[in-house]
mmCIF file of C-alpha atoms and ligand atoms in Angstrom:
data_model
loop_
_atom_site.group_PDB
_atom_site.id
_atom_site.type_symbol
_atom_site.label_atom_id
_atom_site.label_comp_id
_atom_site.label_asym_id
_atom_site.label_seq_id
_atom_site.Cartn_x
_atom_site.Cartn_y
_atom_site.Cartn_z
ATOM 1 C CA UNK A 103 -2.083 24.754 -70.717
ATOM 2 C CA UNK A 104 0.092 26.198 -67.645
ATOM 3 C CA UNK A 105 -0.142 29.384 -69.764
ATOM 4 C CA UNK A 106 -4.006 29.291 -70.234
ATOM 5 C CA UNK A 107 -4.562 28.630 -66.609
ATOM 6 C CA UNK A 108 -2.100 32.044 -65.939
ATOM 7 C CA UNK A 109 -4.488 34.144 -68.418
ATOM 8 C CA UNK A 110 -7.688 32.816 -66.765
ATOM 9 C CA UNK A 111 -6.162 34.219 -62.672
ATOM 10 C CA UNK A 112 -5.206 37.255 -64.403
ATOM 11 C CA UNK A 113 -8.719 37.868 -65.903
ATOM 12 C CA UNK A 114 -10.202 37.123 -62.590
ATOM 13 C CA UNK A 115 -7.785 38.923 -60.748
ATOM 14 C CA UNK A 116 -8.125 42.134 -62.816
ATOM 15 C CA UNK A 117 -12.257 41.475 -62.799
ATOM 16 C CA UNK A 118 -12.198 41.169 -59.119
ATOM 17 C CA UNK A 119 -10.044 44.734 -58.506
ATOM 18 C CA UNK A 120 -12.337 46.121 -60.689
ATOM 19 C CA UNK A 121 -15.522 45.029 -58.646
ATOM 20 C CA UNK A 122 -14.107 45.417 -55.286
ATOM 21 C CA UNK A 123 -13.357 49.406 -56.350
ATOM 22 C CA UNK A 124 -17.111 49.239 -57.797
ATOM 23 C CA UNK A 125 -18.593 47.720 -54.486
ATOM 24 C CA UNK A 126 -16.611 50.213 -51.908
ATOM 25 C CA UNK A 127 -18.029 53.251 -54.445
ATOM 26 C CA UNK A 128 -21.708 51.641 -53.779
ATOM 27 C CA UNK A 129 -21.156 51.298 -50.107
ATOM 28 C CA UNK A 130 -19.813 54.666 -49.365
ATOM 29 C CA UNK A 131 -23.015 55.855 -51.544
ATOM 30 C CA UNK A 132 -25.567 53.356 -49.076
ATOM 31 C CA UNK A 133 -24.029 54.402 -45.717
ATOM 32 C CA UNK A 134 -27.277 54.806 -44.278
ATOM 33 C CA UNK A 135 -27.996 50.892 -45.532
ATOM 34 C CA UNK A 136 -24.765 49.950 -43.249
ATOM 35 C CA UNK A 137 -26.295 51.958 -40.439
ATOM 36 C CA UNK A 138 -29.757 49.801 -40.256
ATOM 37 C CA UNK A 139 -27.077 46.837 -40.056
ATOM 38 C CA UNK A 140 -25.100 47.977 -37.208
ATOM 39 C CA UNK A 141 -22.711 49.870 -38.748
ATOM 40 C CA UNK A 142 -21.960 53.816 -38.453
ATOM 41 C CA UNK A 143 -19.799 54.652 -41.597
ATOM 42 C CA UNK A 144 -16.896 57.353 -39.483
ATOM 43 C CA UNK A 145 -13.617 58.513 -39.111
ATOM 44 C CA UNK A 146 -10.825 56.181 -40.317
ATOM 45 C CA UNK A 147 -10.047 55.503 -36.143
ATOM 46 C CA UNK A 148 -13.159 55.833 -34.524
ATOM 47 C CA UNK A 149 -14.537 53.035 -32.664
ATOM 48 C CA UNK A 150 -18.399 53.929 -33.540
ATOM 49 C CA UNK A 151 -18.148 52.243 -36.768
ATOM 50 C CA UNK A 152 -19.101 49.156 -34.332
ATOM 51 C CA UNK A 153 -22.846 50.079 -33.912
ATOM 52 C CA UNK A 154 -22.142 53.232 -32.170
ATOM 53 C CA UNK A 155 -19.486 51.573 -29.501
ATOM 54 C CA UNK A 156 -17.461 54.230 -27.992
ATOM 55 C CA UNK A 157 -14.020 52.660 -26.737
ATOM 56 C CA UNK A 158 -12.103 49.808 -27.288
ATOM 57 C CA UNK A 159 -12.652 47.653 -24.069
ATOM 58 C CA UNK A 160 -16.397 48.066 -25.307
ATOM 59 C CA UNK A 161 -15.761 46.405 -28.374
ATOM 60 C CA UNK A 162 -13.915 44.043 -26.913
ATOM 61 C CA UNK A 163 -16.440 42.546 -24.397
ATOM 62 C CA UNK A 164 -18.797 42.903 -27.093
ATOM 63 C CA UNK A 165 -17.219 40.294 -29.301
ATOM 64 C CA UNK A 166 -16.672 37.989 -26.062
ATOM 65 C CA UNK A 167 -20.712 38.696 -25.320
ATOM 66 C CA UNK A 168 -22.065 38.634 -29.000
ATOM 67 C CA UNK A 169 -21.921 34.575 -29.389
ATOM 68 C CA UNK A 170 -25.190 32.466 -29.799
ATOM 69 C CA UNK A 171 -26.910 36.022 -28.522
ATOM 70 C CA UNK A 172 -28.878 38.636 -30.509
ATOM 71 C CA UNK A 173 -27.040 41.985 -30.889
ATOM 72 C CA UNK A 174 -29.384 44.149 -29.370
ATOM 73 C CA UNK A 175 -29.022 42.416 -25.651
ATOM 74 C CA UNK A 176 -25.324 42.625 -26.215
ATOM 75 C CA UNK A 177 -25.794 46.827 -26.908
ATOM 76 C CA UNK A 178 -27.919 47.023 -23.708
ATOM 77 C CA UNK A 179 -25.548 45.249 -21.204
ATOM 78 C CA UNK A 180 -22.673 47.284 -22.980
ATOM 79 C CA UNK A 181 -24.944 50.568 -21.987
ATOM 80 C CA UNK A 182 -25.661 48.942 -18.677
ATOM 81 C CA UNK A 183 -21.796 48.650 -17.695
ATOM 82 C CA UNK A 184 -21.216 52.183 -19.545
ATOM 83 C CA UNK A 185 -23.749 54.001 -17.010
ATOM 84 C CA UNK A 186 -22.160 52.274 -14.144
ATOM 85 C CA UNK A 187 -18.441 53.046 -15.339
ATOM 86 C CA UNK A 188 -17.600 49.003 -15.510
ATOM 87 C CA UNK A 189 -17.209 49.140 -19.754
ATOM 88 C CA UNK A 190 -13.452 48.784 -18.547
ATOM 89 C CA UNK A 191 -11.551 45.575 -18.998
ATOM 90 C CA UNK A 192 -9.201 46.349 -15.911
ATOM 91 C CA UNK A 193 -12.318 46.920 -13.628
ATOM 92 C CA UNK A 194 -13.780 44.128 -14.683
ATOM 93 C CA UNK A 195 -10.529 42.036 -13.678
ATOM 94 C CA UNK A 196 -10.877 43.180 -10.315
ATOM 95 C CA UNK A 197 -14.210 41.411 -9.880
ATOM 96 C CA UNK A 198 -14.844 38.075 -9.283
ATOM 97 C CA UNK A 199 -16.691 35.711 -12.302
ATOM 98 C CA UNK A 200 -19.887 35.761 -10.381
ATOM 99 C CA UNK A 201 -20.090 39.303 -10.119
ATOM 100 C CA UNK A 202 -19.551 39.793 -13.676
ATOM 101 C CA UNK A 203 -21.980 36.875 -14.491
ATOM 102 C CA UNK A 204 -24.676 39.379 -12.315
ATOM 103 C CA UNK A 205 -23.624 42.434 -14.825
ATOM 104 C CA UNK A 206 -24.169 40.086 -18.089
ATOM 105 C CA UNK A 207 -27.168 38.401 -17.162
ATOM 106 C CA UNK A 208 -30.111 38.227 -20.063
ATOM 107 C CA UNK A 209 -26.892 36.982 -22.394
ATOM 108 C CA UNK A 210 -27.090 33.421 -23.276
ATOM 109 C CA UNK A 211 -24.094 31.120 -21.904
ATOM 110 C CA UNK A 212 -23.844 33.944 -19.101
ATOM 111 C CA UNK A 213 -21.775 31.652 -16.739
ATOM 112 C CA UNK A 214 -19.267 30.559 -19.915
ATOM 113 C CA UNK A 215 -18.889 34.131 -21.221
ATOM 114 C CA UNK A 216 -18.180 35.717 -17.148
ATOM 115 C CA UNK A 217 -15.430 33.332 -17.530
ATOM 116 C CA UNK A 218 -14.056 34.387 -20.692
ATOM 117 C CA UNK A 219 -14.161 38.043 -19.865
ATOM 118 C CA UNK A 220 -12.546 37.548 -16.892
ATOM 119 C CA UNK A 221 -9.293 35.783 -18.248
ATOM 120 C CA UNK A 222 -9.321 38.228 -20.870
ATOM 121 C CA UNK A 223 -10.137 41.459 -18.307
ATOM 122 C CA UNK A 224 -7.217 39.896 -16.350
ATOM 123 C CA UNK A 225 -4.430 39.327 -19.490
ATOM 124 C CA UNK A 226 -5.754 42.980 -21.059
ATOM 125 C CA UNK A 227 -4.831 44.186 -17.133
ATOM 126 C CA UNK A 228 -1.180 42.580 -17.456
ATOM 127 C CA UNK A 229 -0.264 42.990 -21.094
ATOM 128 C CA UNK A 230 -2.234 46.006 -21.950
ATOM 129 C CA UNK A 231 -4.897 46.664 -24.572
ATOM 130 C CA UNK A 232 -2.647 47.683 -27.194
ATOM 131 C CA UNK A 233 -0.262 44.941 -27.189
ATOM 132 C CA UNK A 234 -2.939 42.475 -27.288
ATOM 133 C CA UNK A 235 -5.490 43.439 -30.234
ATOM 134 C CA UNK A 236 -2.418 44.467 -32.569
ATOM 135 C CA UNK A 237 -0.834 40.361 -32.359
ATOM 136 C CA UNK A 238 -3.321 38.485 -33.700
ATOM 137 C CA UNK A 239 -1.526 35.276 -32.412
ATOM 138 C CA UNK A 240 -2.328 36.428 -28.959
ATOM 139 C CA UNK A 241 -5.583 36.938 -29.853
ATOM 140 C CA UNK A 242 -6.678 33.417 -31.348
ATOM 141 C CA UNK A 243 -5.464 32.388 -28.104
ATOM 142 C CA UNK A 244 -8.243 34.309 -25.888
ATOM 143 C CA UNK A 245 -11.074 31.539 -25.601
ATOM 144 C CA UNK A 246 -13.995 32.938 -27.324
ATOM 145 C CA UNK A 247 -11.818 34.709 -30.110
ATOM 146 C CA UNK A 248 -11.725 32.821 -33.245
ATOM 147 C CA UNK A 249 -10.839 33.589 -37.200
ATOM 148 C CA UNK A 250 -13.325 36.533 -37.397
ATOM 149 C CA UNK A 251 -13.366 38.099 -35.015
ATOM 150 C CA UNK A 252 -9.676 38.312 -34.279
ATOM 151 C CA UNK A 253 -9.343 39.724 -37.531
ATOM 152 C CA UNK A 254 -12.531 42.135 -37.208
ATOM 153 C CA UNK A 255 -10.405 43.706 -33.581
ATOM 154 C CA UNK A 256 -7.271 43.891 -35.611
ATOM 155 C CA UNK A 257 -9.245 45.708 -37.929
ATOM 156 C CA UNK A 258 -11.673 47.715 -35.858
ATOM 157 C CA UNK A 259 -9.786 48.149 -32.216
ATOM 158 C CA UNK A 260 -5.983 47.942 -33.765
ATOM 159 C CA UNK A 261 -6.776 49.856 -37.027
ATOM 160 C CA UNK A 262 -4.317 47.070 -38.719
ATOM 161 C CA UNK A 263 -4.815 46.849 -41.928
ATOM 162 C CA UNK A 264 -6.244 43.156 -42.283
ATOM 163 C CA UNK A 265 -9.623 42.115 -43.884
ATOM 164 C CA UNK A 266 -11.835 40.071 -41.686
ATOM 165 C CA UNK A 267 -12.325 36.455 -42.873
ATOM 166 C CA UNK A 268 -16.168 35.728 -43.113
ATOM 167 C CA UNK A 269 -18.855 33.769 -45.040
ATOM 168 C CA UNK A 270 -20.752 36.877 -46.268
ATOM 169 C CA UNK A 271 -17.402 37.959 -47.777
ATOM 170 C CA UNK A 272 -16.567 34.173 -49.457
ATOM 171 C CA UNK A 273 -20.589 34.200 -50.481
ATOM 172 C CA UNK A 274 -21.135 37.398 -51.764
ATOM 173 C CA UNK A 275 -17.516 37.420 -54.098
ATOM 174 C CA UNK A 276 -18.276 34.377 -55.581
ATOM 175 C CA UNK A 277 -21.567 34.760 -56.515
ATOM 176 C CA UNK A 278 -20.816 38.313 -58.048
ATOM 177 C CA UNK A 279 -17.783 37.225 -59.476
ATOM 178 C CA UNK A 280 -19.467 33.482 -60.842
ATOM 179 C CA UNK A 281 -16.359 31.523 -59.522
ATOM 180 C CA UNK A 282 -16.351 29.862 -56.197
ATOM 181 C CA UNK A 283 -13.989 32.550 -53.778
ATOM 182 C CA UNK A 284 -12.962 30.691 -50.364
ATOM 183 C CA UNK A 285 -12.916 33.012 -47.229
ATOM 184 C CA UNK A 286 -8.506 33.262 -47.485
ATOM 185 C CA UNK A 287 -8.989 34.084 -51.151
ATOM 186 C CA UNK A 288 -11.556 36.913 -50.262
ATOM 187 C CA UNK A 289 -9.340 38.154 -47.518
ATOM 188 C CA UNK A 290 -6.108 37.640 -50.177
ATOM 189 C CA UNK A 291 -8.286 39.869 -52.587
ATOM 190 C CA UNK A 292 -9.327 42.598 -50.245
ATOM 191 C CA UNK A 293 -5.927 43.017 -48.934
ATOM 192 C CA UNK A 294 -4.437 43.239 -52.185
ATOM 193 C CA UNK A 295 -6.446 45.791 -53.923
ATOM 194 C CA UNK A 296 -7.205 48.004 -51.055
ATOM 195 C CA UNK A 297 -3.889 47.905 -49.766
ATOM 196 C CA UNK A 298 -3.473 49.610 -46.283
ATOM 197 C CA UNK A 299 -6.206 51.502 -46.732
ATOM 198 C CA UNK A 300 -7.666 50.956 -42.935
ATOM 199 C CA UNK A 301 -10.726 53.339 -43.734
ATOM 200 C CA UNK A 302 -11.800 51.043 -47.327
ATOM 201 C CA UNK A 303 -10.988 47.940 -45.552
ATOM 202 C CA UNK A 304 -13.105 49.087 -42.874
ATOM 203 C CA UNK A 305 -16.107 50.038 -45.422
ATOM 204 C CA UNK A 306 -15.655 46.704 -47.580
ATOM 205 C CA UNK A 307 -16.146 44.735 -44.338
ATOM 206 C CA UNK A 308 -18.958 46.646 -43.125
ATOM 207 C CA UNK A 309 -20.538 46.642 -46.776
ATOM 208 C CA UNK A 310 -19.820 42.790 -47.077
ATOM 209 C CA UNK A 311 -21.872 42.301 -43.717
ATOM 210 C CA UNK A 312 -24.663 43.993 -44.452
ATOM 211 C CA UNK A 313 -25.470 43.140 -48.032
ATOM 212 C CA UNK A 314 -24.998 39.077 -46.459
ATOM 213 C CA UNK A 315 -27.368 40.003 -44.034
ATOM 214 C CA UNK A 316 -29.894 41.846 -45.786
ATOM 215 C CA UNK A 317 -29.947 40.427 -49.407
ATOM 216 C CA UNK A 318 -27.246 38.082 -50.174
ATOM 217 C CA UNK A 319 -28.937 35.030 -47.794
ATOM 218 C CA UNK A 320 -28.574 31.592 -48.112
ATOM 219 C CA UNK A 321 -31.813 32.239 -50.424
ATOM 220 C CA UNK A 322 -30.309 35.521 -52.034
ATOM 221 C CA UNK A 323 -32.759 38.358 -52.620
ATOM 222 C CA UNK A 324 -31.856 39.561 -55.652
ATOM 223 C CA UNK A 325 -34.253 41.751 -56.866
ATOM 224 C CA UNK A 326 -34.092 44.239 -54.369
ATOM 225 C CA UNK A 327 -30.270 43.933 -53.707
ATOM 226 C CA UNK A 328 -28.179 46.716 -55.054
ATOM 227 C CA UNK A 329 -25.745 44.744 -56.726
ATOM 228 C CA UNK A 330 -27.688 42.851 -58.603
ATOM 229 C CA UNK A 331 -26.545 45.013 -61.988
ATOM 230 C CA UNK A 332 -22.917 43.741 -60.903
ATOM 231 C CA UNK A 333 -23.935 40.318 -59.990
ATOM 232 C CA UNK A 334 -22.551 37.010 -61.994
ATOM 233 C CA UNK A 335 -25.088 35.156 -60.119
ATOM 234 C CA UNK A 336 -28.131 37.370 -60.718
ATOM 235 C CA UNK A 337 -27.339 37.723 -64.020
ATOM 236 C CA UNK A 338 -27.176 33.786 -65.085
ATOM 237 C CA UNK A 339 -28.843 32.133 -62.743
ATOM 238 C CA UNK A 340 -31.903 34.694 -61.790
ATOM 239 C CA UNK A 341 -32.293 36.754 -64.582
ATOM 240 C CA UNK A 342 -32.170 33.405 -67.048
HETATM 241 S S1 LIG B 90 -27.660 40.150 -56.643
HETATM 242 FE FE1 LIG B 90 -28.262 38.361 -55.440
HETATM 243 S S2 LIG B 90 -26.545 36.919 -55.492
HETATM 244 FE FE2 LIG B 90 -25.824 38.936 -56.188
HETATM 245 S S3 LIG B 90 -24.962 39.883 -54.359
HETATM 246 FE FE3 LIG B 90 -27.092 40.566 -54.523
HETATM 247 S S4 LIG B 90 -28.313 39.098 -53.339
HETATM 248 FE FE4 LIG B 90 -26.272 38.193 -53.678
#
């Protein structure tokens, strides 16, 4: 029995290296399908991959911003600060919470989130930039910062190579592969086969999002998805 169970992780193991290499071919053919999702497929250490963002303090007061609000408001105030040279965490620390709640007005929980970027404008200031996105312990610790998106700077700002826990990626892999895939097993899986490839890890996130947020919905459009020729899930239940 112990020895069946051993065959059946192998199988699934070996079937899910196979699709992972299969789904990073698909999304380095559908880059401009990532693009109309936010993300700009680019060199292995460029910070555009994050909609176009250009430095790392903007990604970081993006993901303190981005909560409960639509992405495109986020992109504006980002723009906003750019033009007025405040996309810097340490300038930012040198203002007081209402003037940054004036800069980030038009994002909802304004007063919250001019809070949060100002503890983390002030521990950036004293630790530095660097020393904070690469521990991811010091991250989780920044209010605002959970799971994801820890793991998304680590990725993204700290070009570590880690794979992003998310939904879309637990969603996605287990309805391609037909067996239920928790977020830590995705993350286990990614990590495994791509190895320290930042670049792939990169792409497989980026892929993941979009096809969750395009086809693979709660209600998962199939038919027009481009894995559906892959797809467990398609295959048994749609198809059937
Ligand atoms: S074919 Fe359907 S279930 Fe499979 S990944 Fe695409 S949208 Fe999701």
């Amino acid at each position: 029995m112990m020895r069946r169970a051993h065959t059946d992780e192998m199988k699934t193991s070996l079937r899910a290296d196979k699709i992972i290499q299969k789904l990073i071919q698909e999304f380095e053919k559908n880059k401009e399908l990532l693009r109309q999702a936010g993300w700009i497929v680019s060199d292995v250490n460029s910070f555009e991959w994050w909609d176009g963002l250009k430095t790392a303090d903007e990604i970081l007061i993006s993901s303190i911003l981005v909560q409960m609000t639509k992405w495109e408001i986020v992109k504006k105030v980002i723009e906003r600060l750019r033009q007025i040279g405040l996309n810097k965490l340490d300038k930012l620390a040198n203002l007081s919470e209402e003037e940054i709640e004036e800069l980030i007005k038009g994002v909802n929980f304004y007063k919250t989130k001019a809070k949060r970027l100002k503890k983390l404008a002030t521990i950036v200031k004293e630790k530095g930039l660097e020393n904070i996105v690469k521990n991811e312990k010091t991250l989780k610790e920044i209010e605002g910062i959970g799971d994801e998106t820890a793991e998304s700077l680590q990725l993204f700002v700290a070009n570590l190579p880690v794979f992003p826990r998310s939904e879309y990626a637990s969603r996605i892999l287990s309805r391609i592969l037909g067996e239920k895939i928790s977020k830590k097993e995705a993350k286990i899986l990614a990590e495994s086969y791509l190895k320290d490839d930042v670049y792939k890890l990169k792409l497989f996130h980026a892929g993941i999002v979009t096809i969750g947020k395009i086809f693979c919905l709660s209600k998962p459009k199939c038919n027009s998805c481009i894995f559906k020729d892959l797809c467990a899930y398609y295959k048994h239940v749609v198809k059937s």
